Coordinates of C-alpha atoms in Angstrom, one line a residue:
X218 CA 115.0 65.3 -86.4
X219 CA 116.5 65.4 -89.9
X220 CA 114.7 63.5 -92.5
X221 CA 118.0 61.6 -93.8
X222 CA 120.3 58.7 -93.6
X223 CA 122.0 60.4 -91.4
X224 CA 119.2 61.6 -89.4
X225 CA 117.7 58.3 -88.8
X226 CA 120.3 56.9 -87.0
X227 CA 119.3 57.6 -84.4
X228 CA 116.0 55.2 -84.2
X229 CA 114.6 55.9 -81.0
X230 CA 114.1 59.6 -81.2
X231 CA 111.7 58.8 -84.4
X232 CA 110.2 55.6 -82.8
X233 CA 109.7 57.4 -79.4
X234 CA 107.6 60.3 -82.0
X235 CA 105.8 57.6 -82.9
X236 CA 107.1 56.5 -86.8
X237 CA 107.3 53.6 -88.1
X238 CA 110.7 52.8 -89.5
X239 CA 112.4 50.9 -92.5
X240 CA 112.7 47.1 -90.9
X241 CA 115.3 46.3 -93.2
X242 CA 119.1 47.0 -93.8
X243 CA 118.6 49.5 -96.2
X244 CA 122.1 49.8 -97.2
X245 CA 122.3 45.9 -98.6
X246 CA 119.1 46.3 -100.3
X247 CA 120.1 49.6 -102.3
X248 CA 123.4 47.9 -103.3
X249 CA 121.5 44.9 -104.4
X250 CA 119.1 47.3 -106.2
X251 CA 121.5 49.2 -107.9
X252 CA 123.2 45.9 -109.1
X253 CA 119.8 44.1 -110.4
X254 CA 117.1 46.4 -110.2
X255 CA 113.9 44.6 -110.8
X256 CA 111.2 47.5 -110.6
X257 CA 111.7 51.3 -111.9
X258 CA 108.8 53.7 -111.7
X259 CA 108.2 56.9 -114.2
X260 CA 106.7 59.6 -112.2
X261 CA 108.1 60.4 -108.3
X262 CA 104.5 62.2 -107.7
X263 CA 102.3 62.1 -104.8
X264 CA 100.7 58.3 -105.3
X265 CA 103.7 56.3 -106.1
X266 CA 105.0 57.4 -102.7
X267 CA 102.4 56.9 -101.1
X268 CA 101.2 53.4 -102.2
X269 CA 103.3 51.7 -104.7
X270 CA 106.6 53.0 -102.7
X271 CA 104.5 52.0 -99.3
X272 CA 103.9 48.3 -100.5
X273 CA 107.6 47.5 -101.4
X274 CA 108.0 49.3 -98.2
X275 CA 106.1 46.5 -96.6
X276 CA 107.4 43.6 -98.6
X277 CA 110.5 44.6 -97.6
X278 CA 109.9 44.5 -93.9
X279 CA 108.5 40.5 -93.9
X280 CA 111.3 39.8 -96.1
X281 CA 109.1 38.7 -99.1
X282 CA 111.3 41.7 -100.8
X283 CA 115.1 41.9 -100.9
X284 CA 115.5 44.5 -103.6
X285 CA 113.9 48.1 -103.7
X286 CA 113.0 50.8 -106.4
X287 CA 113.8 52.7 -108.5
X288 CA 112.5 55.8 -110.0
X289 CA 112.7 58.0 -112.7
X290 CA 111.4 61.7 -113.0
X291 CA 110.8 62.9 -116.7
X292 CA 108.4 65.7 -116.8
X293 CA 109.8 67.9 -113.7
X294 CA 113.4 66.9 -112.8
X295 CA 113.3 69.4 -109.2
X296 CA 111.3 67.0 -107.7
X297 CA 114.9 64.8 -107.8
X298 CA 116.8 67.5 -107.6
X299 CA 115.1 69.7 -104.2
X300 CA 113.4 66.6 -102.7
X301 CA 114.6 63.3 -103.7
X302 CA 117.9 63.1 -103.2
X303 CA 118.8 66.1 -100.3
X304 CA 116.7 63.7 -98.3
X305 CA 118.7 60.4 -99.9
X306 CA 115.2 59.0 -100.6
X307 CA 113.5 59.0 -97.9
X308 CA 109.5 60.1 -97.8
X309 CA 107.3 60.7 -94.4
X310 CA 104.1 59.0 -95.4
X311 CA 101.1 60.0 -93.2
X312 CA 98.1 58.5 -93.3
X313 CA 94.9 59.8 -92.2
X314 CA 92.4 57.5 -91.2
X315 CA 88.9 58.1 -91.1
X316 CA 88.3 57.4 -87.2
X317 CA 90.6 60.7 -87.1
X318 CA 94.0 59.0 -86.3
X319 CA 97.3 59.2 -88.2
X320 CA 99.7 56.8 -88.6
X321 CA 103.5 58.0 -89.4
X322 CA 105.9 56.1 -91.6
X323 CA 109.2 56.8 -93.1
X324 CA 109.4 55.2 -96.2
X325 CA 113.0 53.9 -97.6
X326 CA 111.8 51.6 -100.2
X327 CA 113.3 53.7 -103.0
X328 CA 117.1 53.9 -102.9
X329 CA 118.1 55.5 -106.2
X330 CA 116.5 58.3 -108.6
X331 CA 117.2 59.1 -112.0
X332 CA 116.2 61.7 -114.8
X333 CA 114.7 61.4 -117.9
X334 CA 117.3 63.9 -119.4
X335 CA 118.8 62.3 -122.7
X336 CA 120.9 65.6 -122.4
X337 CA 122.4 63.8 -119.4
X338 CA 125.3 61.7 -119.9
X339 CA 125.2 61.0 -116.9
X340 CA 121.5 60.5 -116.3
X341 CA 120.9 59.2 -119.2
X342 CA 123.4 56.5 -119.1
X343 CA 122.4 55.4 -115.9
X344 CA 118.8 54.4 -117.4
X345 CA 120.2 53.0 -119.9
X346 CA 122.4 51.0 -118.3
X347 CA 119.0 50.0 -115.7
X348 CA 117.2 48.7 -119.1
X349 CA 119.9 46.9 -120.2
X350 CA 119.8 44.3 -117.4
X351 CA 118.2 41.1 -117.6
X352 CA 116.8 41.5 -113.8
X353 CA 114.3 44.4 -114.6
X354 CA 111.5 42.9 -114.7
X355 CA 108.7 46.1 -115.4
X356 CA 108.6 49.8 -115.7
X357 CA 105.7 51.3 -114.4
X358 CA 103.7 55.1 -115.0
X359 CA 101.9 57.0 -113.4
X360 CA 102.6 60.2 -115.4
X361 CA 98.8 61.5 -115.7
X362 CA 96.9 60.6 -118.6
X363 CA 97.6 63.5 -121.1
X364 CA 101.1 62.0 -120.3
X365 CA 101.0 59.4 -123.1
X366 CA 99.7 61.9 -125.7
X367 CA 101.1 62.5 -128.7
X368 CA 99.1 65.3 -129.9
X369 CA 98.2 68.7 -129.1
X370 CA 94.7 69.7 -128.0
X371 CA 94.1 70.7 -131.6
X372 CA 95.4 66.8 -132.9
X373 CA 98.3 68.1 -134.1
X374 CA 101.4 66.0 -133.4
X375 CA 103.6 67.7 -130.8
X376 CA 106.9 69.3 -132.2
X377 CA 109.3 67.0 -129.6
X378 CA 107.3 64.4 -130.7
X379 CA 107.8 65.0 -135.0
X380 CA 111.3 65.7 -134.2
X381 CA 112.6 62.7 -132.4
X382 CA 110.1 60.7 -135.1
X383 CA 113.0 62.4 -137.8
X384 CA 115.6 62.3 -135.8
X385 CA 115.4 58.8 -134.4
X386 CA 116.2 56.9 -130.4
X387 CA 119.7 58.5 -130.4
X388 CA 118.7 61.7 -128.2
X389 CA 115.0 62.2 -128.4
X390 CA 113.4 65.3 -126.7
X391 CA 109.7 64.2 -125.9
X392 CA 108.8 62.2 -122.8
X393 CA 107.6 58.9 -124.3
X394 CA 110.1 59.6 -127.0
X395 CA 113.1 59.1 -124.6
X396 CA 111.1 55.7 -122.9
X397 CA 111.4 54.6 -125.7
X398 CA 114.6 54.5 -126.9
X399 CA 115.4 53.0 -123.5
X400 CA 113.0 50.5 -124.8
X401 CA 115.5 50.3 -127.9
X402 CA 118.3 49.7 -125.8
X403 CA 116.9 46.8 -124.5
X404 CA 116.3 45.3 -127.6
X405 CA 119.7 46.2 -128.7
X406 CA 121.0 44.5 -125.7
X407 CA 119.8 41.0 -126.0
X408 CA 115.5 41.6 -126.4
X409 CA 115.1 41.1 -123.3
X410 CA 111.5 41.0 -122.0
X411 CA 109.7 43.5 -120.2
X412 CA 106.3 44.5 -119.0
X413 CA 105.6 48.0 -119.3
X414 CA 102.9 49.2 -116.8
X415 CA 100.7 52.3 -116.8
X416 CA 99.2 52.8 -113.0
X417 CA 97.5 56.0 -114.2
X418 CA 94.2 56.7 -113.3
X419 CA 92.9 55.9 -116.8
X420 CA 90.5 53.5 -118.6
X421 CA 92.7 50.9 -120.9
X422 CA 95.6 52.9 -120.0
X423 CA 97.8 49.8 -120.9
X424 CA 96.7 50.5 -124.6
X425 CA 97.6 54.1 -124.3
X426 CA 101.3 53.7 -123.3
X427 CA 101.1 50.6 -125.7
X428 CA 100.0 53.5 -129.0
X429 CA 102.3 55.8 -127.9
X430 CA 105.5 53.6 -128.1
X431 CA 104.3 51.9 -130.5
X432 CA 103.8 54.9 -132.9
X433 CA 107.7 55.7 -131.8
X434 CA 108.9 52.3 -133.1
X435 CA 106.7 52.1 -136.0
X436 CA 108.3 55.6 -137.5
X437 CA 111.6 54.5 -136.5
X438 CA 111.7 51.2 -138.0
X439 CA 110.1 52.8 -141.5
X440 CA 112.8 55.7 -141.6
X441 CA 115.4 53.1 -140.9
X442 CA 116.8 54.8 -138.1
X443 CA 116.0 51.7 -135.6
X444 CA 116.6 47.9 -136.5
X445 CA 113.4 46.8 -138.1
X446 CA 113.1 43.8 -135.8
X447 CA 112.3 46.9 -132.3
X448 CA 108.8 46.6 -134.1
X449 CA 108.6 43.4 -133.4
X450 CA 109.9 43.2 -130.4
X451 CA 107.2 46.0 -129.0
X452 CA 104.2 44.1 -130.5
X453 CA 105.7 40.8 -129.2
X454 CA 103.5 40.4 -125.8
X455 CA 105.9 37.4 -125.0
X456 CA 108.5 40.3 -125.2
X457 CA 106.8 43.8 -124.0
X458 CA 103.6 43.5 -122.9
X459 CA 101.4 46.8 -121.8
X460 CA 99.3 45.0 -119.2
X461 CA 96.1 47.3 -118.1
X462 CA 95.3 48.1 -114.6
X463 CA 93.3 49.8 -112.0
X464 CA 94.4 51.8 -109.5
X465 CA 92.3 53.5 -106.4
X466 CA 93.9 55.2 -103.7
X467 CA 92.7 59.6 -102.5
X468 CA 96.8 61.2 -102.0
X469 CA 95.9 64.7 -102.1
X470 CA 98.6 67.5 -102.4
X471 CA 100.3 68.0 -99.2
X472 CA 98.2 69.5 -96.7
X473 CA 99.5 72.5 -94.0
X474 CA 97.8 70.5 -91.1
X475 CA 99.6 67.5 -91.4
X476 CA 102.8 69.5 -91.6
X477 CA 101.8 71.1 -88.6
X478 CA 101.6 67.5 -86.8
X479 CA 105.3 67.1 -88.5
X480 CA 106.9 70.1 -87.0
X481 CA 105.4 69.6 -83.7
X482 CA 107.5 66.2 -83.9
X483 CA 110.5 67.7 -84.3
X484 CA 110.7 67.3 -88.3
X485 CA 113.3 70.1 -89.5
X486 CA 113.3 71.2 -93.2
X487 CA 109.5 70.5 -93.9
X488 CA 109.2 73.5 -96.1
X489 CA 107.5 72.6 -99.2
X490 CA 109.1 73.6 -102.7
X491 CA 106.8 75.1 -105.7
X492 CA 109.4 74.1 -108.8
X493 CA 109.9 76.2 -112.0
X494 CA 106.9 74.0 -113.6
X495 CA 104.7 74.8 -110.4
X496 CA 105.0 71.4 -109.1
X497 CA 104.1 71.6 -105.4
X498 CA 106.2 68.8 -103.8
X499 CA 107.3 68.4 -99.9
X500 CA 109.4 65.7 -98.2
X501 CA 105.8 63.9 -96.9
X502 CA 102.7 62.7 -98.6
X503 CA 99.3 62.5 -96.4
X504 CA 96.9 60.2 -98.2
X505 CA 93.8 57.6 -97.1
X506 CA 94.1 54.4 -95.8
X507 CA 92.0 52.3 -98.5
X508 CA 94.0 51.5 -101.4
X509 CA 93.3 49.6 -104.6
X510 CA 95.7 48.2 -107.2
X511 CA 94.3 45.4 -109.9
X512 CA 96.7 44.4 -112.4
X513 CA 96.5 42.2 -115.5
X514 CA 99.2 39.4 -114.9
X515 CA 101.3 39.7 -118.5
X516 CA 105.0 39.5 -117.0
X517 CA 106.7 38.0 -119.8
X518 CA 109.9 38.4 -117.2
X519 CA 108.3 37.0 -114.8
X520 CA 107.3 39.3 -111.6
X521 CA 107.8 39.4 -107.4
X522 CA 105.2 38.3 -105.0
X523 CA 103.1 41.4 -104.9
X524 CA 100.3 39.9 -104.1
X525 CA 101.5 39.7 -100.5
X526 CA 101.2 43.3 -100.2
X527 CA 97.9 43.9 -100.9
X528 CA 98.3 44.1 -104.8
X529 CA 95.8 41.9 -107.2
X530 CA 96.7 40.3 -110.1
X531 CA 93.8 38.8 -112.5
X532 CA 93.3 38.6 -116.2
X533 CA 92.3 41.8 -118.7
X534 CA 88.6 41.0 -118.8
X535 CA 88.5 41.5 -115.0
X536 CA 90.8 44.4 -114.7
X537 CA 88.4 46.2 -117.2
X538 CA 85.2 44.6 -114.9
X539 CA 86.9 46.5 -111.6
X540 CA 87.4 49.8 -113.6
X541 CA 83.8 50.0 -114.9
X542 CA 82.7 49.2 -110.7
X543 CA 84.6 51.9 -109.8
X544 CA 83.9 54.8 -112.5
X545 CA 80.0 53.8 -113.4
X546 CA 78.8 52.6 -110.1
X547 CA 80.9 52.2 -106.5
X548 CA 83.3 55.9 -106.6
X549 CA 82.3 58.4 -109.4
X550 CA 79.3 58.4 -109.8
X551 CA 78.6 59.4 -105.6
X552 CA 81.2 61.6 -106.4
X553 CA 80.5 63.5 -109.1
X554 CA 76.7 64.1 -107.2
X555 CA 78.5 65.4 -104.0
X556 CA 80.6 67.8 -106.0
X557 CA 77.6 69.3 -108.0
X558 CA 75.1 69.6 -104.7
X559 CA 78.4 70.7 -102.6
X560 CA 78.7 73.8 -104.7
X561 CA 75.1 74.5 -104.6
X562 CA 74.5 74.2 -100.7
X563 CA 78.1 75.9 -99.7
X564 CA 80.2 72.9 -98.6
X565 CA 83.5 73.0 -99.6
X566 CA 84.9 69.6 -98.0
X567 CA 83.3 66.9 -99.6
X568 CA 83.9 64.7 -96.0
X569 CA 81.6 67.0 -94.6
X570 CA 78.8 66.9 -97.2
X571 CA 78.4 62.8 -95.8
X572 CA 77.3 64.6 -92.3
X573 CA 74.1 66.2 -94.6
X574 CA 71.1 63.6 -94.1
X575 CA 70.1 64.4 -97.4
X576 CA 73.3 64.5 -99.5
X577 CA 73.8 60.8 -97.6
X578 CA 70.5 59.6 -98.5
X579 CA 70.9 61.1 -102.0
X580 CA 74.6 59.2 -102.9
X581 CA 73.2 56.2 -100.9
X582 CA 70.7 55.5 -103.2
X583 CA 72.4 56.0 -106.0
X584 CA 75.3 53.3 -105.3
X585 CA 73.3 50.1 -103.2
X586 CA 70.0 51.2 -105.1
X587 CA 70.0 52.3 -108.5
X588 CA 72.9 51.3 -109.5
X589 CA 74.7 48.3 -107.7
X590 CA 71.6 46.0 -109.2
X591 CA 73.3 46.1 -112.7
X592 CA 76.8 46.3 -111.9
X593 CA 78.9 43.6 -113.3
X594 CA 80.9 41.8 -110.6
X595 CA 84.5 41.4 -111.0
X596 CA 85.1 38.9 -108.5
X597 CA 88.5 40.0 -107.2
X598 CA 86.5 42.9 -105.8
X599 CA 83.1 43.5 -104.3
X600 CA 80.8 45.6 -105.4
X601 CA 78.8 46.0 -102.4
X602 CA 81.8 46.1 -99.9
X603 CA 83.4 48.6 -102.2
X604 CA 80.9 51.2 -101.7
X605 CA 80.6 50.6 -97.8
X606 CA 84.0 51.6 -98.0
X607 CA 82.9 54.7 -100.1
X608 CA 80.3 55.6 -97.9
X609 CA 81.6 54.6 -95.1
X610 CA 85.1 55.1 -94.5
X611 CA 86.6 57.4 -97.7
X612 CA 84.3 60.1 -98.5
X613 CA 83.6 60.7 -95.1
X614 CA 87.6 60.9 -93.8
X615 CA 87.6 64.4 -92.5
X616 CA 91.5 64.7 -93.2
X617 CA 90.8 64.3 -97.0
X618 CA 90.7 68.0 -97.8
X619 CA 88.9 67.3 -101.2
X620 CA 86.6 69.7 -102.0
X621 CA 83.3 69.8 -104.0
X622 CA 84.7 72.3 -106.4
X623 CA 87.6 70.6 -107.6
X624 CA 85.6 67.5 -107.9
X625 CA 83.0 69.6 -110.2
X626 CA 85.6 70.0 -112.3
X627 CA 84.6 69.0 -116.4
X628 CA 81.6 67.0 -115.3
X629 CA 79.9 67.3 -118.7
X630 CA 83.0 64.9 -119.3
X631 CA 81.7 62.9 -116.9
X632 CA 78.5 62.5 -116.5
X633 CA 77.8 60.1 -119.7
X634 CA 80.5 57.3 -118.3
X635 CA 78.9 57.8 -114.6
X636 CA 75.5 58.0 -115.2
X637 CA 74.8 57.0 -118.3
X638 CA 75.8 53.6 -118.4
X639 CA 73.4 52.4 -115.6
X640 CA 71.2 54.1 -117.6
X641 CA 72.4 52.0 -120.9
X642 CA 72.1 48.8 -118.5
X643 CA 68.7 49.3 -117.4
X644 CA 67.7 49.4 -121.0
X645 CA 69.6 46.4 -121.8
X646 CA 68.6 43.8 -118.7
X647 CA 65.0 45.7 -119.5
X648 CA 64.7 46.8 -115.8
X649 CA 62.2 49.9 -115.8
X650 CA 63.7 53.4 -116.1
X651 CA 61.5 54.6 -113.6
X652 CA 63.2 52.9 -111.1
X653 CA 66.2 55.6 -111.1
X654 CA 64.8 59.0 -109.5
X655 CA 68.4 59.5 -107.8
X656 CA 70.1 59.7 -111.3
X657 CA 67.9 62.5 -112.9
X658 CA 67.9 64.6 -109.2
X659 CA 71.8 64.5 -110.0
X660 CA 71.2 65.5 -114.1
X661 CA 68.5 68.3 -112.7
X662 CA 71.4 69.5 -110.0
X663 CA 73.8 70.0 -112.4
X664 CA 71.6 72.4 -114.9
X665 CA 71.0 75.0 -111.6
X666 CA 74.2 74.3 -111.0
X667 CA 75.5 75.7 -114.6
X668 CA 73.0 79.0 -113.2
X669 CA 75.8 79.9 -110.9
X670 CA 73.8 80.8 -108.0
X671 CA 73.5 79.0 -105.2
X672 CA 70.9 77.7 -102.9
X673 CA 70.9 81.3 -101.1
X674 CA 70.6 83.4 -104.2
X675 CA 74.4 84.0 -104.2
X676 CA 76.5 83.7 -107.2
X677 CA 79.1 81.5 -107.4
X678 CA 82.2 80.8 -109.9
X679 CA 81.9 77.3 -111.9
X680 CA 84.3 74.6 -112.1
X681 CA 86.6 74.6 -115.7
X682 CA 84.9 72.7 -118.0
X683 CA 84.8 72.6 -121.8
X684 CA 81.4 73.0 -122.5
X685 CA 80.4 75.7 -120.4
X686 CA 80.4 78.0 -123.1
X687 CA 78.1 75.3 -125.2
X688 CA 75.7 74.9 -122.0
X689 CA 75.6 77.7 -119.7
X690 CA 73.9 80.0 -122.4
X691 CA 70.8 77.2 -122.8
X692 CA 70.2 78.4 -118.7
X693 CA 71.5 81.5 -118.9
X694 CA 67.6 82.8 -119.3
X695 CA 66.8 81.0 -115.9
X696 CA 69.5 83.0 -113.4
X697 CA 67.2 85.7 -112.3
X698 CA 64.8 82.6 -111.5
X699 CA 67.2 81.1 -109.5
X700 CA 68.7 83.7 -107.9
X701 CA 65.1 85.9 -106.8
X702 CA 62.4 82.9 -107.4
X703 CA 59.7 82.4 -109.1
X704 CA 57.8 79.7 -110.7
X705 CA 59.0 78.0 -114.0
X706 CA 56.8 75.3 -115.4
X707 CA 58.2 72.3 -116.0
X708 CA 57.0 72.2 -119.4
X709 CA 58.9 75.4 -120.4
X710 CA 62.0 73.6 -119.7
X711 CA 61.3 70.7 -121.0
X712 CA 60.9 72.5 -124.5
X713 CA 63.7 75.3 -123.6
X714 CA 66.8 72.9 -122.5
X715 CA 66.2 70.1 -125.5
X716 CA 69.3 70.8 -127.3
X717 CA 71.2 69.8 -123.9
X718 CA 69.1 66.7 -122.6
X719 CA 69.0 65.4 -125.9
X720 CA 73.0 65.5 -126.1
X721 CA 74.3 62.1 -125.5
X722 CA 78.1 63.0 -125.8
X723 CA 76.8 64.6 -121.9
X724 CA 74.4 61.8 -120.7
X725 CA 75.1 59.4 -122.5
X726 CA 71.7 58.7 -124.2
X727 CA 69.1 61.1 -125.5
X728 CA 67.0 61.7 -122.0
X729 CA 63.8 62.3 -124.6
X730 CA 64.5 59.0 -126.2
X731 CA 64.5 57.0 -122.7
X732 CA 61.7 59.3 -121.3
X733 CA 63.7 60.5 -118.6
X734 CA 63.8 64.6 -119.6
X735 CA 60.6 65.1 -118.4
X736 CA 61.3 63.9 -114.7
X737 CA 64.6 66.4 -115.0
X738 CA 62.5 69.0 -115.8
X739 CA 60.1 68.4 -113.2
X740 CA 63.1 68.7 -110.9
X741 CA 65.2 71.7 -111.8
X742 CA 61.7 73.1 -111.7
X743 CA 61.5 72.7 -108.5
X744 CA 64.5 74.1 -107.3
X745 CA 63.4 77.7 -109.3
X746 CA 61.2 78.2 -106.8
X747 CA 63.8 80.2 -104.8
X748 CA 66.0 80.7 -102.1
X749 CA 65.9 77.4 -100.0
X750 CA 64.3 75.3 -103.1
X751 CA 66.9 73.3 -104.1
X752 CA 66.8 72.2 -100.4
X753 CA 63.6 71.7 -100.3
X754 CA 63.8 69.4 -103.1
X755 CA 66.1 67.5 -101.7
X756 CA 64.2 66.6 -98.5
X757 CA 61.3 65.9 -100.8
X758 CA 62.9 63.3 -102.8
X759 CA 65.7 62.1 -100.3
X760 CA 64.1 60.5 -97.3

């Protein structure tokens, strides 16, 4: 079985193996496509095929759909080159379900790629020739977050960037450089409107592709080398708007047991390819089953019916509403205390950490207790229902191979956005701070876990993180504690780790101000009293 056009004609071999196949006739919907595309997507990674690809997949089925996809590929053209096209489009999408089934679906919803190469004629051309039509109604992103920066770590502006600023839309080098100058095309062409739509994982990540363009037609338009109007086009929202959005859905990299379940179906050519840029790509995604897209409805070309496939589409206010549920109370935060007691005790699936009475008990507490009572409800979503799903059905998937490590990763980045501001609305509903005892286990949990020993006495290595070097040297005193025991009083620490707990850029607020360092204390000191300790202070505290 040949993942292909010409492999799937025969049907009944793949429907006999149990996939679910393209209801459509695929070969009038990619020449409509190709004649008024209405959708192209930056970024052919991992989540677009397995959600956004998935819903047109579906919309196409009932017929709500008559067009499909298309997408571009601008940071790592192999993906089109090795994966894309040899398989004319089609993905294997597999998705693992938490009651330990799979479901298997080809997906032919995207019938053309491009590349982002304005050293392309031919590529090139083709884009352009996509954004000069009045059907294309949006171009959405998901090319990560760093993506849309313009700067280097050190805030200096990028040397593709500061060339195609001086050199202007006719051939730029840089990624948002080359979007947009399609962008300038379009104007060129007629203004034509456009919504331009980051799905990246990303707070107000509508504002950052907004600054980024923007910044491209501002310097363009002052050097003279675009019309002066393409300013005003980009900061027309009845023109180009840059709605924001939310998007939710685990697609982890490609995992060898779900190849496994391929090749045992007869899948040929499964192999996965590791690109010059160390992209690791493979003609199937495996991903979860709960998905989550909210969407600010700004279309000023108007937009398909979506919202039949699962897609919501509400105003800005609530968009920013469902990503503050998500990151401050229903997802990260019961993450983020999973990864750091995952490392501690040895797990290294997260799933598996939810089979730990006390790890349960611990991220429980944190979401329906301590912080659901101050969450802001966004109406298009549920609080409530969206951490059953958490709790219930996500983290504890045992296909997700996510681990606690990975997870772990920067959490002094993290901690102040998904901890701190239940904290901050506590204080400002004037709800007692003494209430939250989950909150400060998690803050005590991550200083043992910057010892680098483990619950055993074992070292192990930390997560990357910027701050290690800032933080790891205010415990670094404390690692013989941890590793052989002993007794450490609570009010050593509480004097000894001030210039951490005091930090707000890590918590958010000064723990001393809010009187919560002392219970902190009280709990790493706790878990100092050796091998086993940070156990035991878990069943203490999490009954």
């Amino acid at each position: 079985m040949e993942l292909s056009k010409q492999g799937l004609a025969d049907k009944k071999q793949w429907e006999d193996a149990g996939y679910f196949l393209p209801q459509y006739d695929r070969e009038r919907v990619a020449m409509a496509t190709k004649e008024n595309p209405f959708w192209i997507h930056f970024g052919a990674g991992n989540i677009f095929k397995a959600f956004q690809a998935n819903v047109v997949q579906n919309l196409l089925n009932e017929g709500v759909l008559d067009r499909g996809l298309v997408v571009a590929e601008g940071y790592d053209y192999e993906i089109i080159e090795k994966m894309n096209r040899p398989h004319d489009e089609y993905t294997i999408l597999v998705t693992l379900k938490a009651d330990g089934s799979v479901e298997k679906t080809v997906v032919g919803s995207v019938v053309e790629s491009c590349i982002l190469d304005s050293e392309s004629q031919e590529e090139y051309g083709r884009l352009k020739a996509i954004f000069c039509k009045d059907s294309l109604q949006m171009a959405s992103f998901t090319i990560t977050e760093k993506g849309y920066s313009l700067v280097n770590a050190k805030g200096e502006i990028m040397p593709a960037v500061s060339a195609d600023f001086e050199n202007g839309p006719q051939a730029p080098g840089s990624y948002i450089g080359k979007v947009a100058a399609l962008l300038y095309t379009r104007y060129v062409n007629g203004q034509k409107p456009i919504a331009m739509v980051s799905m990246d994982n990303c707070s107000h990540n509508g504002d950052k592709l907004y600054a980024a363009i923007n910044a491209f037609a501002k310097e363009w338009t002052e050097r003279g080398l675009a019309e002066k109007g393409f300013y005003d086009y980009i900061n027309n929202r009845d023109k180009v708007s840059f709605p924001w959005s939310m998007i939710d859905k685990i697609t982890p990299r490609p995992d060898a047991s779900v190849e496994e379940i391929l090749k045992k179906d007869g899948i040929q050519d499964l192999d996965p390819v590791i690109t010059s840029k160390n992209t690791y790509v493979a003609s199937f995604v495996n991903a979860e089953e709960c998905e989550y897209l909210v969407i600010e409805d700004a279309f000023p070309n108007g937009r398909p019916q979506l919202e039949k496939g699962g897609l919501i589409f509400t105003d800005r206010q609530t968009v920013d509403k469902v990503e503050k549920m998500k990151v401050c109370t229903c997802l990260n935060p019961l993450h983020t205390a999973l990864a750091v007691y995952g490392c501690l005790l040895g797990y290294t699936r997260i799933s598996a950490e939810m089979k730990d009475e006390q790890l349960s008990k611990l991220v429980a507490t944190i979401g329906y207790v301590e912080g659901l009572p101050v969450v802001v409800d966004p109406g298009v979503l549920d609080p409530k229902e969206f951490i059953d799903a958490v709790l219930k059905v996500r983290i504890p998937n045992p296909f997700m191979p996510d681990t606690p490590q990975r997870i772990a990763t920067d959490t002094s980045q993290k901690l102040a956005i998904r901890f701190g501001e239940t904290i901050k609305a506590y204080q400002a509903s004037g709800r007692n701070l003494d209430d939250l005892k989950m909150i400060p286990l998690v803050f005590a949990g991550w200083l043992r876990y910057l010892m680098a020993i483990d619950d055993t006495g074992k070292e192990f290595e930390l997560s990357p993180d910027p701050l290690l070097d800032t933080v790891c040297p205010v415990v670094e005193q404390y690692k013989l504690v941890a590793q052989m025991g002993g007794s450490v009083p609570a009010k050593e620490l509480y004097e000894a780790l001030r210039s951490v707990l005091e930090n707000e850029k890590i918590f958010g607020v000064n723990l001393y101000e809010v009187g919560m360092a002392e219970r902190v204390c009280d709990y790493l000191s706790q878990m100092l009293v050796g091998p086993g300790s940070i156990r035991a202070t878990l069943v203490k505290y999490c009954r």
